[in-house]
Each structure stands twice: as C-alpha cells, then as structure tokens.
Coordinates of C-alpha atoms in Angstrom, one line a residue:
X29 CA -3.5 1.9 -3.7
X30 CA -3.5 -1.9 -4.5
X31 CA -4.6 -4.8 -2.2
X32 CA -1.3 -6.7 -3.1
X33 CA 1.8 -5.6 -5.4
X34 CA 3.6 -8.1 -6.5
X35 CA 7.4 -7.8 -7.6
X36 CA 8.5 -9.8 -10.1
X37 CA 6.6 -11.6 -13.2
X38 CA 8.2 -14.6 -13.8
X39 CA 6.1 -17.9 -13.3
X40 CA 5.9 -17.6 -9.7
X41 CA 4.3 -13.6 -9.8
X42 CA 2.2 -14.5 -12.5
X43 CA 0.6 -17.8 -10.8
X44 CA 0.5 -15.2 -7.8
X45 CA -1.6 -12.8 -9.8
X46 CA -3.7 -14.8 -11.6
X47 CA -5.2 -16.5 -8.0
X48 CA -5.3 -12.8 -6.9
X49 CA -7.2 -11.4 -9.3
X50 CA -9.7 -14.4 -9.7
X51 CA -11.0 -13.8 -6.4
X52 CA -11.5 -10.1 -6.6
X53 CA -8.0 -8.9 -5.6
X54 CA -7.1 -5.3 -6.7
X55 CA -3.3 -6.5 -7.7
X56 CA -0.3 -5.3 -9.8
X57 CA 2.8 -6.6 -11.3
X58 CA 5.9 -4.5 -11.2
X59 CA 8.9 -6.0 -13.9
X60 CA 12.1 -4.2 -15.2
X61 CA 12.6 -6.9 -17.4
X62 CA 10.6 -8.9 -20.3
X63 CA 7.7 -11.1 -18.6
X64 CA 8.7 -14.6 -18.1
X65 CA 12.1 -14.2 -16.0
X66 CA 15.2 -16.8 -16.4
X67 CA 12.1 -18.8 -18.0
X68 CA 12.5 -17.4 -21.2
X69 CA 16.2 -18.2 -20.9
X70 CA 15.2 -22.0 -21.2
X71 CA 15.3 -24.0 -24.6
X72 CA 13.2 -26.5 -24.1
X73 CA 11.1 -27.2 -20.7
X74 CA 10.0 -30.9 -21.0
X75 CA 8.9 -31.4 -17.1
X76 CA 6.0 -28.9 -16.6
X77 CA 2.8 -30.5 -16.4
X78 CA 0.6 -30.4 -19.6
X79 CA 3.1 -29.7 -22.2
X80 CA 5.2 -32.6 -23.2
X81 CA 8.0 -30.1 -24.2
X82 CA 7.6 -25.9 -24.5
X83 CA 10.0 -23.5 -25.5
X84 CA 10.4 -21.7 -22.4
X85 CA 9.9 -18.1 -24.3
X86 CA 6.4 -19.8 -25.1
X87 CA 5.5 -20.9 -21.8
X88 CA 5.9 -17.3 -21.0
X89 CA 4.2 -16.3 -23.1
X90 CA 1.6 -18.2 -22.4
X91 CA 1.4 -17.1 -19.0
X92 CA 1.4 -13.7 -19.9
X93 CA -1.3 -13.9 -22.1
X94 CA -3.3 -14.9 -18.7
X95 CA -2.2 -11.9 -17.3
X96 CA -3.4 -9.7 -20.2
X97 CA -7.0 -11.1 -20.5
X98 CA -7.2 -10.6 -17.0
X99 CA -6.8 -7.0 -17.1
X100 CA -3.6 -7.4 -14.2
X101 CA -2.0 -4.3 -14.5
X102 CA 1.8 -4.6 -15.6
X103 CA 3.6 -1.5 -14.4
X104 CA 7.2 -1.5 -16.0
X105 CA 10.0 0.1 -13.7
X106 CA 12.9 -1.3 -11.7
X107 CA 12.2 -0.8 -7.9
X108 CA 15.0 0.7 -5.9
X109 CA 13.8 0.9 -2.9
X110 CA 10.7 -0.2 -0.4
X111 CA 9.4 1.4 2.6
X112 CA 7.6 -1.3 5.5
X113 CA 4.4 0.0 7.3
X114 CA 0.6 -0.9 7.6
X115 CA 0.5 0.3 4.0
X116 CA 3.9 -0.5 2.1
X117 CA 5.5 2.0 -0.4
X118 CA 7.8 0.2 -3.6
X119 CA 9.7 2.9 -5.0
X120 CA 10.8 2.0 -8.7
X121 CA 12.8 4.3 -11.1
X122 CA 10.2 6.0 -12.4
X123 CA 7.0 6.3 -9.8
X124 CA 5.8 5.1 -6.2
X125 CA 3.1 2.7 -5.2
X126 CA 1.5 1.6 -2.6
X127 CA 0.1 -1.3 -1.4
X128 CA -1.7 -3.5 1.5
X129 CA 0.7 -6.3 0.9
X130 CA 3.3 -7.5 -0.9
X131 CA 4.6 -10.5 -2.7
X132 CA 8.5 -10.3 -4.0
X133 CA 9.2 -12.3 -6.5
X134 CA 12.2 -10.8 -8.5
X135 CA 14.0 -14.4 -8.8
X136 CA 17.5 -14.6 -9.6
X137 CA 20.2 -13.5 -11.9
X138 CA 23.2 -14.5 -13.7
X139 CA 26.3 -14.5 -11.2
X140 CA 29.6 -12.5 -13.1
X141 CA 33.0 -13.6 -13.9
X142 CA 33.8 -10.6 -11.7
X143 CA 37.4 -10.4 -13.5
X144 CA 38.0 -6.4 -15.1
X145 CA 36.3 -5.3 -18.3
X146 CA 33.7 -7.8 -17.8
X147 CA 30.4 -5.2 -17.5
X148 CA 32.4 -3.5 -20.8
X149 CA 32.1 -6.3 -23.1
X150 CA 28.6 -6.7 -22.2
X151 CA 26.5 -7.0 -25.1
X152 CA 29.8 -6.4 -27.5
X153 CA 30.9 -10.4 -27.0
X154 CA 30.0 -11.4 -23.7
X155 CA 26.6 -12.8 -22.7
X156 CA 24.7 -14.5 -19.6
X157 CA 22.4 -16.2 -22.1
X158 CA 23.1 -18.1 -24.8
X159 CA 19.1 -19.1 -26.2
X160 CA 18.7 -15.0 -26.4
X161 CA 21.6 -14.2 -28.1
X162 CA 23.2 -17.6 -29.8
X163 CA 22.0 -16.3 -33.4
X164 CA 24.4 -13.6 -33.3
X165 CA 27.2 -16.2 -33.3
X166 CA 26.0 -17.8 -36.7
X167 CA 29.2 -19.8 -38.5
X168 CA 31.9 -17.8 -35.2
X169 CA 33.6 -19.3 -32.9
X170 CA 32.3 -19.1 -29.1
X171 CA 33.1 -20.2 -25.8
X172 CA 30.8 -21.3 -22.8
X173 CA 32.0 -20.9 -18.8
X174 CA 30.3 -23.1 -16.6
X175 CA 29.9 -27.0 -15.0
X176 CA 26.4 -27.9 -15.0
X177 CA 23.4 -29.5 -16.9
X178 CA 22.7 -26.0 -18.0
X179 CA 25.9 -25.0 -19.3
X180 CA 26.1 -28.2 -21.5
X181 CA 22.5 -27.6 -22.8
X182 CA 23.8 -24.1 -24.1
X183 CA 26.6 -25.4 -25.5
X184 CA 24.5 -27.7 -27.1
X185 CA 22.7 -25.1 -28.4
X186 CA 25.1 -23.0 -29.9
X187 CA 26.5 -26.0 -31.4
X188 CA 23.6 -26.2 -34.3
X189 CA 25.1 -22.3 -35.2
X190 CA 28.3 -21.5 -34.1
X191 CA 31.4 -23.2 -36.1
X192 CA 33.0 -24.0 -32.9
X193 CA 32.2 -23.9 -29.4
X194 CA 34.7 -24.8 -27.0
X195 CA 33.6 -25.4 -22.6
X196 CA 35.7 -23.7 -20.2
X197 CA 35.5 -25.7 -16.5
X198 CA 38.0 -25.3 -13.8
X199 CA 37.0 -29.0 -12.6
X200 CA 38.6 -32.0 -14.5
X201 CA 35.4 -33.2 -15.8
X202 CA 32.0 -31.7 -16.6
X203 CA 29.4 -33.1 -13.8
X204 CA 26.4 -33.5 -15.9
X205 CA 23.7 -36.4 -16.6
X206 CA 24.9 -39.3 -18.5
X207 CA 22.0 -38.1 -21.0
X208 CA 24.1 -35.1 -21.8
X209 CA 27.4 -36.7 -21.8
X210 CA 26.2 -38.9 -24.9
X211 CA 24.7 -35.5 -26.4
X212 CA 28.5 -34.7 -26.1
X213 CA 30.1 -37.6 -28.2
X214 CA 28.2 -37.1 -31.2
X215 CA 29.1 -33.1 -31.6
X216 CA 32.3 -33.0 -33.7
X217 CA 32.6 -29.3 -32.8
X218 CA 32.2 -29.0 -29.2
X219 CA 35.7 -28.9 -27.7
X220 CA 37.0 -28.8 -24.0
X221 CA 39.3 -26.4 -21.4
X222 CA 39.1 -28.6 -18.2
X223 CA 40.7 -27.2 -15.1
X224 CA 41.1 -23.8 -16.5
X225 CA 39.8 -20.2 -16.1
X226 CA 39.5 -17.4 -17.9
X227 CA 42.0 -14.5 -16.6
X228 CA 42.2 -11.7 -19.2
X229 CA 39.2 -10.1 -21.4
X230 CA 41.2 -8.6 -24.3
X231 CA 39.8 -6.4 -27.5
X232 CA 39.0 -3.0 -28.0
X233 CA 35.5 -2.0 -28.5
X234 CA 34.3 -5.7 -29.3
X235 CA 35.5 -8.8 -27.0
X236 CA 38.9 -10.3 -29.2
X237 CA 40.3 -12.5 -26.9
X238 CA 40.7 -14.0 -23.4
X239 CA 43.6 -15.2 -21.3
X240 CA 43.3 -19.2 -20.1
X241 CA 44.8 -20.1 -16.9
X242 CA 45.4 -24.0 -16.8
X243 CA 45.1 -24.3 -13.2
X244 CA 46.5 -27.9 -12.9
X245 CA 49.5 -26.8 -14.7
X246 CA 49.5 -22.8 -13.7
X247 CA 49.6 -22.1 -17.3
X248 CA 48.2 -19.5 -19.4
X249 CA 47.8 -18.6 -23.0
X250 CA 45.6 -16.7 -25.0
X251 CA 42.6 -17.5 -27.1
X252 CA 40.8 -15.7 -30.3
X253 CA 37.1 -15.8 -29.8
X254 CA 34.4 -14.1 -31.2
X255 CA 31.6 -14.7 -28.1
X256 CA 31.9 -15.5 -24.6
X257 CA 29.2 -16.8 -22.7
X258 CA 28.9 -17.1 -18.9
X259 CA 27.1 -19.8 -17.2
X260 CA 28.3 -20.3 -14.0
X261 CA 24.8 -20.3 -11.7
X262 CA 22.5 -17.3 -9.9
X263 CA 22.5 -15.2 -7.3
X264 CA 19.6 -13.7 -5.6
X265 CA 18.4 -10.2 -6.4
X266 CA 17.3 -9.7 -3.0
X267 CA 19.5 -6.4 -1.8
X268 CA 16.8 -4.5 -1.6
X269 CA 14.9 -6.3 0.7
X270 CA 17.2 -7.1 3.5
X271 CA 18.1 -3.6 3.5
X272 CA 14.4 -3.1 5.2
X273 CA 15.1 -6.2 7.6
X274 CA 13.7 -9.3 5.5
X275 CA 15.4 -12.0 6.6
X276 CA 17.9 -14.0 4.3
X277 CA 20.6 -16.9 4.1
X278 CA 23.2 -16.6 1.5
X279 CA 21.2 -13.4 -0.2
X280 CA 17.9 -16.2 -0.1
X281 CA 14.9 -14.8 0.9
X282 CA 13.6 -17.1 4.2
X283 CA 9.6 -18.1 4.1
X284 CA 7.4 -20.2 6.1
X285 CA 5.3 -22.8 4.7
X286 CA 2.9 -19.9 3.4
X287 CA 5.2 -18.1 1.9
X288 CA 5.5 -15.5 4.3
X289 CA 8.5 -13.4 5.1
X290 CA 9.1 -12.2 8.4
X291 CA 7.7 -8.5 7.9
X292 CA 3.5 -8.6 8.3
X293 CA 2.0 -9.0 5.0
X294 CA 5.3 -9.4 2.7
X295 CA 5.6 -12.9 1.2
X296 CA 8.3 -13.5 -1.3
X297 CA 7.7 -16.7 -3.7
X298 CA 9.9 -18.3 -6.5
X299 CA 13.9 -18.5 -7.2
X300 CA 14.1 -15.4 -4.7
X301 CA 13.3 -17.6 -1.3
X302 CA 15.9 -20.5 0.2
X303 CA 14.4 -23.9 -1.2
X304 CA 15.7 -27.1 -2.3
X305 CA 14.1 -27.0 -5.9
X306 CA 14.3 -24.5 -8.4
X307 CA 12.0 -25.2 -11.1
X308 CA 9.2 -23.8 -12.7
X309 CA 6.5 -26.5 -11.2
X310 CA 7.6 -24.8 -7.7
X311 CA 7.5 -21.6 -8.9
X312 CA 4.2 -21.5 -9.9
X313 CA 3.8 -23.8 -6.7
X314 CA 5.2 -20.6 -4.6
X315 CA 2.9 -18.4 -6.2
X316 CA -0.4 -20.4 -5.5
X317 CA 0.4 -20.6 -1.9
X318 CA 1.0 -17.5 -1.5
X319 CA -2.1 -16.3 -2.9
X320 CA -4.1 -17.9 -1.2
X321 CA -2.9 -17.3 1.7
X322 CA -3.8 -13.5 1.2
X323 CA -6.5 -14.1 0.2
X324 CA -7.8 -16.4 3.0
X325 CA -6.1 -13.5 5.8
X326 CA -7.1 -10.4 4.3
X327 CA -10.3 -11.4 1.6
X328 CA -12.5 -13.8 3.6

C-alpha cells in the first residue's frame, strides 16, 4: 500500500515524486516506457530554466537520477486498468497496487497515419521519432510527415545523416517560425511534397515505397524510400481513465487549478490534462502543484 502512485515518469511524475517523497510521502512510479517520456524525443531543449540548451535524453536523465538517489520506487508495467474507491487499485500487466491517491501522468503519444500496414512497418521503416532512431538512416533516403516546428526540427535532424530527406505536408506551405524557415534555405538536401499525402505503404518485410496523393491536383505516384517518419502531433493516452468516469475533452484529462480530477484524491498532471501550454517548464509546473496539494490535504 502506497500514500500516492503516480502513473507516468516523464517530467511532470518525476517533479510529482520528488515533492512527495521529500516530505515523507510513501510514493511510487509506474512507467511502461523509458523514464523521461516524449522528453527524450527532443534534440535540444533550450527554454528550461538553468540549462542554456540540454539534450532532452539528458534532461531526463537528469531527472531520473533524482528519482534514484531518492530511493522512489520505479515499478515497470503498463497499467490496463484502475479500480476507484477509498483505496484505489492500478492494475498493470504484470501485478496490482494500491494506493491512497493517485496522480496520472501518462502524457501523450504519437497520433498514426491510420492508413493499412502502418502498425506492420513499425520498426522495419516507419518511425514516430526521428532523434531515436535517425542513425539507422545514415547516407538513405527518408521522408518526414508533418507541418509543425517539430516536424522541421526532425527533418533538420536527419538532414546531418540521411542523403536526402524529403517533407510531406498536405498544406501549401510549412507553418513554422521564420527561425526555421532560414534553417531551411541553407540545407541543399531537404526537399518538399506540399499539398500531398501519403496513400499506399508498399514493400515486403521492410517499408519500400509509398503512394503520394497530390491533393491539389488529385494525383498520385509512387516514391522509393528507405524510412518514413511520422510527425503529425499527439493524442492523449487517457482511455483508461475515462473508462472509470474521469472527465475529459477531446481524450484531455480536465483539472482544477490543483490539479485535481474529478474523482477524490486522483489528480492527473502533464501533457495528459487540457491546457494551453505543453512544455516541459509546465510539466514540472503540474507536478509541483499537485504534490503539494497532497501533501497539504492528506500529510499536514
């Protein structure tokens, strides 16, 4: 039995956690993934306080490291279902715990082309990350889906490896900062699909090729790649918890100022809730609040 489980240990459960345990809070963190979240996914973070640029695999580790010389017990499992009450049960793959209260903090993940063979390719040419797996590419020929800051930061990225890497964006133009547009002009191997979609995965037990769709001119031909990489935004992973009556708005977690779902003693912090800034200053923000909180309701 813990005072507090917390679900989730990106920077939000781990700023959670830390609070917790510094003023005498029995708490856990349950992860299914690496510690560190869609953080680690980040090149280069150069707007958290402290640090005039991190990698953001170093920032989490960084955190982590907190974690471990606190003695915060990291319990590795993927929860898969939870159980409201006076005490709360969070059922993962492999065990059941149990806990006074409970903080969710499970973030978000990549959203899908959701066109057929997609889940397939998975790790044989397709990927939702390109800082994680952009070595593989070395001196190949890649292709990027998205229209964002983000998306142009990973192209960037692959751009120092990859022989070519070409944008797909079903808009006419990439909406990005003007910082990242110049980034642009200098790359001589960065090319551009505007107003077109990908229709067709094609290959056999690797990822060969894809079918284009020019929407403009409802057009399509077919492209030899050797990666594809998706970044076209997040969805919440927050199925679970609506399931036991949390409340949500498009799959968002809603809180109140304190962080505070509307089940007693379930807060949910981080890129999980419905805010109007996802970063990691407000993650770890999130986290903070909702400590204290618990601890000023249930500790003092």
């Amino acid at each position: 039995m813990y005072d507090c489980l917390i679900i989730g240990c990106g920077p939000s459960g781990m700023t959670a956690a830390i609070y917790l345990k510094q003023a005498g809070v029995n708490v856990a963190i349950i992860e299914k993934n690496a510690p560190g979240g869609n953080m680690n996914m980040a090149l280069n973070i150069k707007n958290y306080p402290g640090f005039s640029e991190i990698r953001g695999a170093m920032l989490s580790l960084n955190m982590f490291n907190q974690i471990r010389e606190l003695k915060i017990p990291y319990i590795y499992g993927d929860v898969i279902e939870l159980v409201d009450g006076d005490i709360k049960r969070v059922i993962t793959n492999k065990d059941t715990y149990e806990a006074k209260s409970l903080i969710i903090a499970s973030g978000r993940k990549n959203k899908e082309l959701r066109i057929m063979n997609e889940k397939i390719y998975l790790g044989k040419g397709i990927s939702y990350c390109a800082i994680c797996d952009g070595a593989l590419y070395k001196d190949k020929e890649v292709m990027i889906v998205g229209n964002s800051n983000e998306t142009v930061e990973e192209a960037l990225y692959l751009s120092e490896q990859s022989s070519a890497v070409t944008i797909v964006n079903e808009e006419k133009e990439l909406d990005i900062k003007e910082e990242l547009k110049q980034k642009l002009k200098e790359k001589t191997n960065i090319y551009y699909l505007n107003n077109s979609k990908i229709t067709k995965l094609i290959g056999e037990d690797n990822l060969k090729e894809v079918e284009i769709k020019n929407i403009a001119y409802n057009e399509t031909f077919v492209k030899q790649i050797d990666g594809l990489f998706v970044s076209i935004g997040y969805e919440p992973n927050s199925k679970i918890y609506s399931d036991i009556g949390i409340k949500t708005e498009d799959g968002y977690i809603l809180v109140d100022k304190n962080k505070k779902t509307n089940l007693k003693n379930i807060y949910a912090i981080g890129d999980i809730t419905k805010k109007s800034l996802y970063q990691v200053v407000t993650a770890t923000s999130d986290g903070a609040i909702a400590a204290y909180d618990i601890i000023n309701n249930n500790f003092n």
